GROMACS .gro file of C-alpha atoms in nm:
model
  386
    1UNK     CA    1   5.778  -6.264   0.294
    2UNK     CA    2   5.793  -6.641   0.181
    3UNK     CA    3   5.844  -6.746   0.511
    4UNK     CA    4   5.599  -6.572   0.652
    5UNK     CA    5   5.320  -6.715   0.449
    6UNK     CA    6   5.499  -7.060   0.494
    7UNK     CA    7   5.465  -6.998   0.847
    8UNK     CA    8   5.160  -6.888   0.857
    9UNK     CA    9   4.999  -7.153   0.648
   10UNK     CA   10   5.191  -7.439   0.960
   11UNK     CA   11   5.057  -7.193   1.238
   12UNK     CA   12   5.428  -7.185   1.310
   13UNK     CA   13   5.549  -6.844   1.540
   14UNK     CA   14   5.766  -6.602   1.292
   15UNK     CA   15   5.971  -6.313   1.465
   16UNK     CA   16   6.177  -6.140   1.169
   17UNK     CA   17   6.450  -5.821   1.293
   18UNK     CA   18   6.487  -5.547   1.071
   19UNK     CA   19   6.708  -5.250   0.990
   20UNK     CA   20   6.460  -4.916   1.079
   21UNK     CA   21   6.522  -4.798   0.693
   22UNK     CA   22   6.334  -5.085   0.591
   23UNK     CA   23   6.031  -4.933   0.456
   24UNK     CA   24   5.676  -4.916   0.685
   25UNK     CA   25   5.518  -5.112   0.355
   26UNK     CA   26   5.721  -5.377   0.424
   27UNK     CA   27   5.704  -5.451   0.804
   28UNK     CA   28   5.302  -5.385   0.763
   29UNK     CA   29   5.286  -5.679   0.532
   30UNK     CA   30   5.517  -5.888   0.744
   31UNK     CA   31   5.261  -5.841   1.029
   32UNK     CA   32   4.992  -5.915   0.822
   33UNK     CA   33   5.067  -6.247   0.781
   34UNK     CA   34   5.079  -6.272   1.154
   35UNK     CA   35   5.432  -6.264   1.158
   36UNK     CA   36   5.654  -6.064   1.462
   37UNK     CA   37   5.879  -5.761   1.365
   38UNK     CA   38   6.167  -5.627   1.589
   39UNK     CA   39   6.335  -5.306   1.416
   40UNK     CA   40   6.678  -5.236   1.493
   41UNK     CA   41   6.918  -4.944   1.429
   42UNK     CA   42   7.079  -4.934   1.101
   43UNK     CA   43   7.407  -4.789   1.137
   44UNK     CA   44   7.507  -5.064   1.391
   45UNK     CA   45   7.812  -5.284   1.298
   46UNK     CA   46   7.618  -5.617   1.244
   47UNK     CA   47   7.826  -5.774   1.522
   48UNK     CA   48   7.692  -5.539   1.775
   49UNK     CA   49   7.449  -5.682   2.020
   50UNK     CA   50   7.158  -5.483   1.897
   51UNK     CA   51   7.171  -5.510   1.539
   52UNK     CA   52   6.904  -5.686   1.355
   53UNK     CA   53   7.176  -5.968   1.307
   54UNK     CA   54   7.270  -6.005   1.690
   55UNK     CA   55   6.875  -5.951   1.755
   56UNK     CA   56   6.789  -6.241   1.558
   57UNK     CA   57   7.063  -6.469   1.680
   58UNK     CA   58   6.997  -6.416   2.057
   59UNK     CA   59   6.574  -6.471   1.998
   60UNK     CA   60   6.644  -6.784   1.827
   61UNK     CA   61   6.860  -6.864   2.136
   62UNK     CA   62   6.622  -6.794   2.411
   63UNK     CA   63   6.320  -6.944   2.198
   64UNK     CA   64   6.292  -7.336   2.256
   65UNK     CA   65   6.267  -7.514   1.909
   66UNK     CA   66   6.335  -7.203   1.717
   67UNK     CA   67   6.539  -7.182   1.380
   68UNK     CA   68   6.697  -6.909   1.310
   69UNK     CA   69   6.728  -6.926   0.913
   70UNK     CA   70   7.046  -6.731   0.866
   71UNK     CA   71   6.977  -6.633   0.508
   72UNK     CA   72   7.320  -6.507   0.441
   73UNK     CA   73   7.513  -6.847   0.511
   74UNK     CA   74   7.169  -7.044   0.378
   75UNK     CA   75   7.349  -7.219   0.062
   76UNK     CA   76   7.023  -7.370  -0.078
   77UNK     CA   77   7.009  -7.030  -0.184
   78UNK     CA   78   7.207  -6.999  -0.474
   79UNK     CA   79   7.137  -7.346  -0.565
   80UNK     CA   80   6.772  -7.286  -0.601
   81UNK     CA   81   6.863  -6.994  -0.838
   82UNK     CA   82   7.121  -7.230  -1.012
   83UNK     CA   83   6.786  -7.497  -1.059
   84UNK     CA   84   6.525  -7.261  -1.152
   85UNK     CA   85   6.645  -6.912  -1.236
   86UNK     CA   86   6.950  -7.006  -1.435
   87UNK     CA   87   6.773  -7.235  -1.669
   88UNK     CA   88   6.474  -7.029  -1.706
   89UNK     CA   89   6.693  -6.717  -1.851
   90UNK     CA   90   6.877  -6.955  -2.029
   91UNK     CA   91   6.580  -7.103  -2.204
   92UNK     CA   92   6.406  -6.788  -2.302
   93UNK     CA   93   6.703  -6.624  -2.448
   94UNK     CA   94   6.740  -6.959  -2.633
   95UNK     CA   95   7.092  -6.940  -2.509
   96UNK     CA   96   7.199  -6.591  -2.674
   97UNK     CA   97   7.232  -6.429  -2.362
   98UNK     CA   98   7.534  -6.233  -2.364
   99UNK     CA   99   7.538  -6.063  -1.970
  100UNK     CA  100   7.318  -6.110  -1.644
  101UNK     CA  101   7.259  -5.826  -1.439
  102UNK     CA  102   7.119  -5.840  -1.091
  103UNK     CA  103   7.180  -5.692  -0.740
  104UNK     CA  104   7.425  -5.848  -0.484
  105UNK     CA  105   7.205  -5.896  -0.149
  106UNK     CA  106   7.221  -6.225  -0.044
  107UNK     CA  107   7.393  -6.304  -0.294
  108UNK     CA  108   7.189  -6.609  -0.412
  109UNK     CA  109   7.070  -6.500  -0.727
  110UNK     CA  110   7.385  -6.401  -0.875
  111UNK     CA  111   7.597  -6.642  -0.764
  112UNK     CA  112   7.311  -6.930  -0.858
  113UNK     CA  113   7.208  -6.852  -1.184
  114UNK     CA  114   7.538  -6.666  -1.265
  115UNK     CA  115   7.707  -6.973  -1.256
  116UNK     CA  116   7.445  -7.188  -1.483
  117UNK     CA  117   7.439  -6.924  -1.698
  118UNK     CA  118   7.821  -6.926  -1.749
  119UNK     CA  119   7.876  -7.290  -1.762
  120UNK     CA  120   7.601  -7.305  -2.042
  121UNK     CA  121   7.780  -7.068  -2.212
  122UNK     CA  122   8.136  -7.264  -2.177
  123UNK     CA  123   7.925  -7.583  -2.341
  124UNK     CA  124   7.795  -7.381  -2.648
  125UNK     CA  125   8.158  -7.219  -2.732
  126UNK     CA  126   8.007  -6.871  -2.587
  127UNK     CA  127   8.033  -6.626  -2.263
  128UNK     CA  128   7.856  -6.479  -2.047
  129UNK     CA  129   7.909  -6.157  -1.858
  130UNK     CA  130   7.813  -6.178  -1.500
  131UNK     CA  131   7.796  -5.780  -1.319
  132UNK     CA  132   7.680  -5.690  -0.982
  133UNK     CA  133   7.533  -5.312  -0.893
  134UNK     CA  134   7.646  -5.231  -0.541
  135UNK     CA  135   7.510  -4.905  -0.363
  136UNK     CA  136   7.767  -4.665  -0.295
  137UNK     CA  137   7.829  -4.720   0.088
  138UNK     CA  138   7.811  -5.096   0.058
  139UNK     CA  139   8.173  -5.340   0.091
  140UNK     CA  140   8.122  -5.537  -0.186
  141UNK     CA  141   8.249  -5.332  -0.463
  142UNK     CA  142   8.527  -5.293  -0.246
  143UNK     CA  143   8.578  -5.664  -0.131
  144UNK     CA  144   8.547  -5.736  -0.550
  145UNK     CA  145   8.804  -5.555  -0.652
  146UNK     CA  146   9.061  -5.562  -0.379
  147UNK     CA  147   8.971  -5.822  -0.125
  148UNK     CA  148   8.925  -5.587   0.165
  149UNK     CA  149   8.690  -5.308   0.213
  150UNK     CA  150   8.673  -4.968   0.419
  151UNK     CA  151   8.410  -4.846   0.659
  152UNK     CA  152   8.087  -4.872   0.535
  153UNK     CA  153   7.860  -4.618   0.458
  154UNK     CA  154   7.458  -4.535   0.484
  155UNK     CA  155   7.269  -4.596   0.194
  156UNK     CA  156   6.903  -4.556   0.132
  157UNK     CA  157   6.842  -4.865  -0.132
  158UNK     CA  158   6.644  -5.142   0.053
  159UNK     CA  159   6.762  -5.514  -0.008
  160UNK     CA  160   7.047  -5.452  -0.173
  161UNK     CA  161   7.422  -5.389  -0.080
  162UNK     CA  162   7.534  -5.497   0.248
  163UNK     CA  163   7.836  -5.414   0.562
  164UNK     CA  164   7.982  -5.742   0.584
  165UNK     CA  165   8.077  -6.008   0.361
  166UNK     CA  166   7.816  -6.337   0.361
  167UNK     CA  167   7.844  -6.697   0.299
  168UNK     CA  168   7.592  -6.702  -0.013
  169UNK     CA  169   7.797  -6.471  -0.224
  170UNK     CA  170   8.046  -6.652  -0.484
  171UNK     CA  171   8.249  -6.359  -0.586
  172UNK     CA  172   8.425  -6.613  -0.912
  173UNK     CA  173   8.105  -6.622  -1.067
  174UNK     CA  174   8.159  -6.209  -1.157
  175UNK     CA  175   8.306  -6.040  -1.363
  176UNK     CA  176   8.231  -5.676  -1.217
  177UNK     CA  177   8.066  -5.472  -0.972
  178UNK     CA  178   7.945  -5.138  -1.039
  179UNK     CA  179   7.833  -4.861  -0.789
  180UNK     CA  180   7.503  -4.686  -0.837
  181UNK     CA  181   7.396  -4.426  -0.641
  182UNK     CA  182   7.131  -4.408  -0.416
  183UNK     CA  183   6.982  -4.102  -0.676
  184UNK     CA  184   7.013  -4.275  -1.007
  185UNK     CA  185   6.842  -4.602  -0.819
  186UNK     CA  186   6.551  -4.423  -0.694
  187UNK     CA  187   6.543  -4.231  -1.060
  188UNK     CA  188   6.523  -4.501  -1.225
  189UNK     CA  189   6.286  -4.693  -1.007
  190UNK     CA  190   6.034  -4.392  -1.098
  191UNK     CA  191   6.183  -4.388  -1.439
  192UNK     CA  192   6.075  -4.776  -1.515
  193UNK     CA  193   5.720  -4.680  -1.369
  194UNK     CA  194   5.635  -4.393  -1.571
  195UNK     CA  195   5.761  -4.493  -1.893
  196UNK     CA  196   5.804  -4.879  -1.888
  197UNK     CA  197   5.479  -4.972  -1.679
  198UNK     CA  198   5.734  -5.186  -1.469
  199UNK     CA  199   5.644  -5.121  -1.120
  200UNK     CA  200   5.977  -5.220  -0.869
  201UNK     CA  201   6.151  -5.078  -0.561
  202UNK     CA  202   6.472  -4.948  -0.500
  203UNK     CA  203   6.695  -5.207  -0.565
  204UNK     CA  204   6.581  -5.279  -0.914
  205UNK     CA  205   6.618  -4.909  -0.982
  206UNK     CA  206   6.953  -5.016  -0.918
  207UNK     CA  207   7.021  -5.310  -1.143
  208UNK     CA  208   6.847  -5.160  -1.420
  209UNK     CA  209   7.103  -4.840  -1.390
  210UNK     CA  210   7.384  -5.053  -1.398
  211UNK     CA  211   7.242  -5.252  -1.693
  212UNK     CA  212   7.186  -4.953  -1.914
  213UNK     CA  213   7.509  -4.881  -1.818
  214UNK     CA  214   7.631  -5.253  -1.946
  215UNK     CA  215   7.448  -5.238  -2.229
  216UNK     CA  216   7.565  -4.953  -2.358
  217UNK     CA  217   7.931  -5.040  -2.271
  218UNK     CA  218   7.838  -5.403  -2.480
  219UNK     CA  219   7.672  -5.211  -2.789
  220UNK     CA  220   7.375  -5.282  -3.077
  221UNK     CA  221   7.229  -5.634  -3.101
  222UNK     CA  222   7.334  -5.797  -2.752
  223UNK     CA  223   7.135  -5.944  -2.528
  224UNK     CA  224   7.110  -5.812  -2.107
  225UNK     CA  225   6.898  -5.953  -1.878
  226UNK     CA  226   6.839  -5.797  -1.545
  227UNK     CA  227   6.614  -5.894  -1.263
  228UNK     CA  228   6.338  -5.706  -1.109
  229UNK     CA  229   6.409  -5.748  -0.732
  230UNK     CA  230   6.078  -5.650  -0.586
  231UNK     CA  231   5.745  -5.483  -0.621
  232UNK     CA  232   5.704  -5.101  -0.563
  233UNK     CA  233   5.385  -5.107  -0.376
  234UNK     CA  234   5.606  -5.172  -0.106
  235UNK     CA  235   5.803  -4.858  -0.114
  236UNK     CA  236   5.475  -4.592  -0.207
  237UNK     CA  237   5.656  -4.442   0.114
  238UNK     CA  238   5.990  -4.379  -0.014
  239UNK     CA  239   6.136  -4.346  -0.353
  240UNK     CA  240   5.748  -4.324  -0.523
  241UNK     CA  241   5.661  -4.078  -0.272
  242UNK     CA  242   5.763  -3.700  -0.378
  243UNK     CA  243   5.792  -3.553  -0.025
  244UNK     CA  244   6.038  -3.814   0.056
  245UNK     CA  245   6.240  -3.776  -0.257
  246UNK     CA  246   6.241  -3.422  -0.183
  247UNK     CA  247   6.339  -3.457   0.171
  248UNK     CA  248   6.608  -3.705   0.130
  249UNK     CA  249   6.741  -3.433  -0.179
  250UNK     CA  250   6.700  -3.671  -0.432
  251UNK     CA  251   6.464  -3.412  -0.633
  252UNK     CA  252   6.528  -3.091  -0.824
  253UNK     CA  253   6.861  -2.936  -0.601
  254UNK     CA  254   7.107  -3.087  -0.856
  255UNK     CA  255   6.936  -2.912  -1.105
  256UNK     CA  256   7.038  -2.531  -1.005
  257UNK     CA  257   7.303  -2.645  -0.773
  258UNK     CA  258   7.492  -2.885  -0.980
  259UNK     CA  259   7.680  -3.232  -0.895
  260UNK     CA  260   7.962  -3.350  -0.660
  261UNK     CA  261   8.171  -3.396  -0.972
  262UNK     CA  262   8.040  -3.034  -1.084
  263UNK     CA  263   8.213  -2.868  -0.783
  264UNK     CA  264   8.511  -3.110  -0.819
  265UNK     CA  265   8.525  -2.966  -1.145
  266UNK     CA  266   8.515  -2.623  -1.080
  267UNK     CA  267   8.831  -2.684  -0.852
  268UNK     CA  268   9.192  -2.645  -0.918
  269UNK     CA  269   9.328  -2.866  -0.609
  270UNK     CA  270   9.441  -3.239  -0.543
  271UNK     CA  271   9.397  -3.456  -0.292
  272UNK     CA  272   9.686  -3.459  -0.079
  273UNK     CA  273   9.721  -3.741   0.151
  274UNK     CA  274   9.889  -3.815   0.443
  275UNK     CA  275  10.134  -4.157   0.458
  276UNK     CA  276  10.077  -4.423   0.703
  277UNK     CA  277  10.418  -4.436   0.882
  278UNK     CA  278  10.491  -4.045   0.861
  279UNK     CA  279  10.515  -3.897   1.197
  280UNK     CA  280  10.260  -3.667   1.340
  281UNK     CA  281  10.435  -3.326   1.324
  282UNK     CA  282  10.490  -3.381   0.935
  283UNK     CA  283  10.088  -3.452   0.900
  284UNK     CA  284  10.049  -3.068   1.092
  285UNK     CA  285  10.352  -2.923   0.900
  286UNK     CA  286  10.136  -3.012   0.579
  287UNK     CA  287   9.823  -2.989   0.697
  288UNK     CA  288   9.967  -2.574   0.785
  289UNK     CA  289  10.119  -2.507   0.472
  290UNK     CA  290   9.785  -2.629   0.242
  291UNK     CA  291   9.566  -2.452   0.503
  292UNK     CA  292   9.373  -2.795   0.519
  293UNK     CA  293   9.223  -2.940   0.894
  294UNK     CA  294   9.253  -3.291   0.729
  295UNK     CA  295   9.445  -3.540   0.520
  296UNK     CA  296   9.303  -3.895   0.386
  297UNK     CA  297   9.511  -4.214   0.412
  298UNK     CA  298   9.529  -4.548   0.268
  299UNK     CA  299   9.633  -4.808   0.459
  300UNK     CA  300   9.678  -5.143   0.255
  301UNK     CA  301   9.477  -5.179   0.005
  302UNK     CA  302   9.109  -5.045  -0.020
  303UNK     CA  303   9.154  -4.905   0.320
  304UNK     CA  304   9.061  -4.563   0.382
  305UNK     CA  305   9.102  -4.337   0.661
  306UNK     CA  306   9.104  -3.968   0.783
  307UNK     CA  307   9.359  -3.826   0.961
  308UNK     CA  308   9.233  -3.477   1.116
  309UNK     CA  309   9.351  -3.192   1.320
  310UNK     CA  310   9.128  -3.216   1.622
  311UNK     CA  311   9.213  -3.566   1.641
  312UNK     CA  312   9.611  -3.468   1.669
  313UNK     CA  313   9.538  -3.216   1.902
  314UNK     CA  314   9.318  -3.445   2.189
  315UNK     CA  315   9.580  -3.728   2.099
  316UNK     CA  316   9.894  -3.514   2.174
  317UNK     CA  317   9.709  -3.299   2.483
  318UNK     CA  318   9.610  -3.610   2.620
  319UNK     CA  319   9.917  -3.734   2.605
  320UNK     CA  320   9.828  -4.061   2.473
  321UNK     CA  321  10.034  -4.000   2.141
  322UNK     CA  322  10.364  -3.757   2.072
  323UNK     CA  323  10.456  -3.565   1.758
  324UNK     CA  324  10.682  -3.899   1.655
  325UNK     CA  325  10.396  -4.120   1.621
  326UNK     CA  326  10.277  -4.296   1.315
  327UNK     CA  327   9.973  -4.089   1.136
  328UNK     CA  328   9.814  -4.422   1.181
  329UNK     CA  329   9.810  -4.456   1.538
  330UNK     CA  330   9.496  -4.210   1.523
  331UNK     CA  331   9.351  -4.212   1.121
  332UNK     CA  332   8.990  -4.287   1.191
  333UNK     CA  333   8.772  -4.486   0.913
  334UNK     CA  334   8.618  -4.243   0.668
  335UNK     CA  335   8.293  -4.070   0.741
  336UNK     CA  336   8.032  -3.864   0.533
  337UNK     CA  337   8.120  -4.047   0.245
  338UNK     CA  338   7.993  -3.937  -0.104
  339UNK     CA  339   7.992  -4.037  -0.454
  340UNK     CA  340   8.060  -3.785  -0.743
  341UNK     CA  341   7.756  -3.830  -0.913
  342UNK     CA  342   7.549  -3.747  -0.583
  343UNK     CA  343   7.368  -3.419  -0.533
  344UNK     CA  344   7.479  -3.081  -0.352
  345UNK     CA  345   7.200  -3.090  -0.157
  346UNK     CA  346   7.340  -3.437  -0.020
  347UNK     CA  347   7.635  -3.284   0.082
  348UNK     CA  348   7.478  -3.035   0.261
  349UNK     CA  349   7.328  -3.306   0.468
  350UNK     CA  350   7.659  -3.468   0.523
  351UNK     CA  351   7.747  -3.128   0.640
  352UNK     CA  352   7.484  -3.145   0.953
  353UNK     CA  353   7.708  -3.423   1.086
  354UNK     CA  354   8.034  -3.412   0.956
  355UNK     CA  355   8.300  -3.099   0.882
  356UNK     CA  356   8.390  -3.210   0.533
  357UNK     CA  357   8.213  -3.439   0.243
  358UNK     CA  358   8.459  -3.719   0.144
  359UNK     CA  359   8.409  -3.807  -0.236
  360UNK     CA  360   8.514  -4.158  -0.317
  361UNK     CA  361   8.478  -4.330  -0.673
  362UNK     CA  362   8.521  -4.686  -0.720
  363UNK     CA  363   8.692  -4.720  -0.376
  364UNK     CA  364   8.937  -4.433  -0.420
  365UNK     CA  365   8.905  -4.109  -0.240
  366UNK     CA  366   8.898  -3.825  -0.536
  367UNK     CA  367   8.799  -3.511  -0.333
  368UNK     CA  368   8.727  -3.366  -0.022
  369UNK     CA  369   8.470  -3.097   0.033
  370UNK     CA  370   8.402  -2.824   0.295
  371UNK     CA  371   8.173  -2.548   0.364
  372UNK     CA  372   8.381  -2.294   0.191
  373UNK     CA  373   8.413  -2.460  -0.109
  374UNK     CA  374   8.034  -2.536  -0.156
  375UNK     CA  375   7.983  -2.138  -0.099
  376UNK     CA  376   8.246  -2.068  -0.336
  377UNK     CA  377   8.092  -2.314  -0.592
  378UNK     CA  378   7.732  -2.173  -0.503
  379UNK     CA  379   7.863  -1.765  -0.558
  380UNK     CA  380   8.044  -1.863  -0.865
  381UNK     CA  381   7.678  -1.990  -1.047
  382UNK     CA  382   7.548  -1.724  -0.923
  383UNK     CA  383   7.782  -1.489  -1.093
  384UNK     CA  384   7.740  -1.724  -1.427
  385UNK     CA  385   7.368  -1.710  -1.394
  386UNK     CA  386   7.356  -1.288  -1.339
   0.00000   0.00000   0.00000
């Protein structure tokens, strides 16, 4: 938005690209200020041609005199948050800050202020805690705590999060990152609203999760200051709008169905997974005796896969594989991914695309769930509730 009042104010042309979950608020107001809007896919891998990263790249390239800004490898970033944002916390907490919460986007504010904040601290004798809320589906949890990531995942928070790892991000400046769900963000975006007067999008419903979540972990009497990422009026059509919430099953299912962890819960099995370098036939001889279609894997570390029946099957008919073969050869990166404090009713959604609902907590896979087990789950309440 700051370039596109900058731009407007030089008469300068402005062409921004845009993932399509990006909300219609937002792209209105980009327009407004005169400013060109090309909307792109979201679940492309930002190094395909048409995602809004590729977009952008090849516009700049076939405009003469264009910039292309770059934001994620634009390092006056963080240093204007490490000149302006940094000292102003500092100052108003008269240095008694004891942890700074914000999103990880860009990565600018974190890494900016995070740092002033923490080398302030290291001059008055004291510390600072530095944490980062990451939407379940985004790498950097992931890339934090293991240096690699998985496949990642859609997730409904705007701004925040991301699928690749970017120049502006300064990972030594943190000292954890914490997944939120796209649920408790959008909760506690309305929550802030209704009860706090604080009007903010998505994002800062998910910093303001994870820094209830820090504060109580830090106890009485400490200070934790979080930033509010951005103003709601630009999502009235999405987490303030009730149809939407409703739609996207972020409303009242959980409330007679239950949780992911509630079903996980009610179950007596474990994850069984299949290894990397064991052959083929021992993946079917366990996937027959456990009556499962489907095994996950971890290759390395942080790196999750799926190893599943119907895949064997084309592999070995096709006769691109054999029954010696490494499980690897054909483990594909995890899909319909879900985190265990999500809804039912977003599993059932999962289910419209994918067989089974993967569960993964803090970058571990901790359950898998299929249709029978959500009807078993379902019957069983039922039964409880008669």
């Amino acid at each position: 938005l700051g370039l596109a009042m900058a731009a407007a104010t030089r008469g300068y042309r402005c062409v921004f690209t845009i993932p399509d979950k990006m909300s219609q608020e937002k792209i209105d107001m980009l327009k407004a200020y005169g400013a060109e809007v090309i909307v792109t896919a979201t679940d492309l891998d930002h190094h395909h041609p048409d995602s809004y990263v590729e977009v952008a790249k090849r516009v700049a390239a076939q405009t003469p005199g264009a910039l292309y800004t770059d934001q994620y490898y634009n390092m006056y970033n963080p240093e204007a948050h490490y000149l302006t944002t940094g000292p102003e916390i500092w100052q108003a907490t008269d240095g008694m800050i004891d942890s700074f919460v914000t999103g990880l986007g860009t990565g600018g504010t974190i890494s900016g202020a995070g740092k002033y904040l923490k080398e302030k601290a290291r001059e008055a004798g004291r510390s600072v805690r530095v944490v980062g809320p990451d939407p379940y589906g985004s790498i950097y949890k992931e890339a934090f705590d293991k240096g690699q990531w998985s496949e990642p995942s859609l997730y409904r928070v705007e701004g925040i999060g991301h699928d690749f790892m970017v120049g502006t991000l300064d990972f030594s400046v943190i000292d954890e990152v914490v997944n939120v769900s796209d649920r408790d963000s959008f909760h506690m975006a309305r929550r802030l609203a209704r009860h706090e007067g604080i009007f903010a999008g998505g994002s800062t419903g998910t910093v303001f999760h994870g820094a209830l979540t820090e504060a109580r972990k830090l106890g009485p009497g400490k200070i934790v200051v979080a930033v509010i990422c951005d103003s709601g009026d630009r999502y009235i059509s999405k987490c303030f709008n009730d149809e939407w919430m409703r739609d996207m099953g972020y409303f009242a299912p959980d409330s007679h169905l239950g949780t992911v962890q509630d079903l996980l819960a009610s179950q007596q099995q474990q994850v069984v997974f299949a290894e990397p370098d064991e052959p083929l036939k021992n993946v079917i001889t366990h996937m027959a005796e456990l009556g499962i279609s489907q095994m996950p894997m971890t290759i390395g570390q942080g790196d999750l896969r799926m190893v599943e029946e119907l895949d064997i099957l084309r592999a070995v008919a096709g006769g691109e594989h054999t029954l010696e073969d490494e499980a690897r050869e054909i483990a594909r990166p995890l899909q319909g991914q879900v985190g265990p404090n999500e809804t039912l009713d977003q599993v059932q959604r999962i289910f419209e695309n994918d067989n089974v609902a993967v569960v993964v907590d803090e970058g571990q896979v901790t359950g898998i769930i299929n249709k029978i087990d959500m009807l078993e789950f379902i019957t069983q309440k039922n039964r409880q509730a008669a």
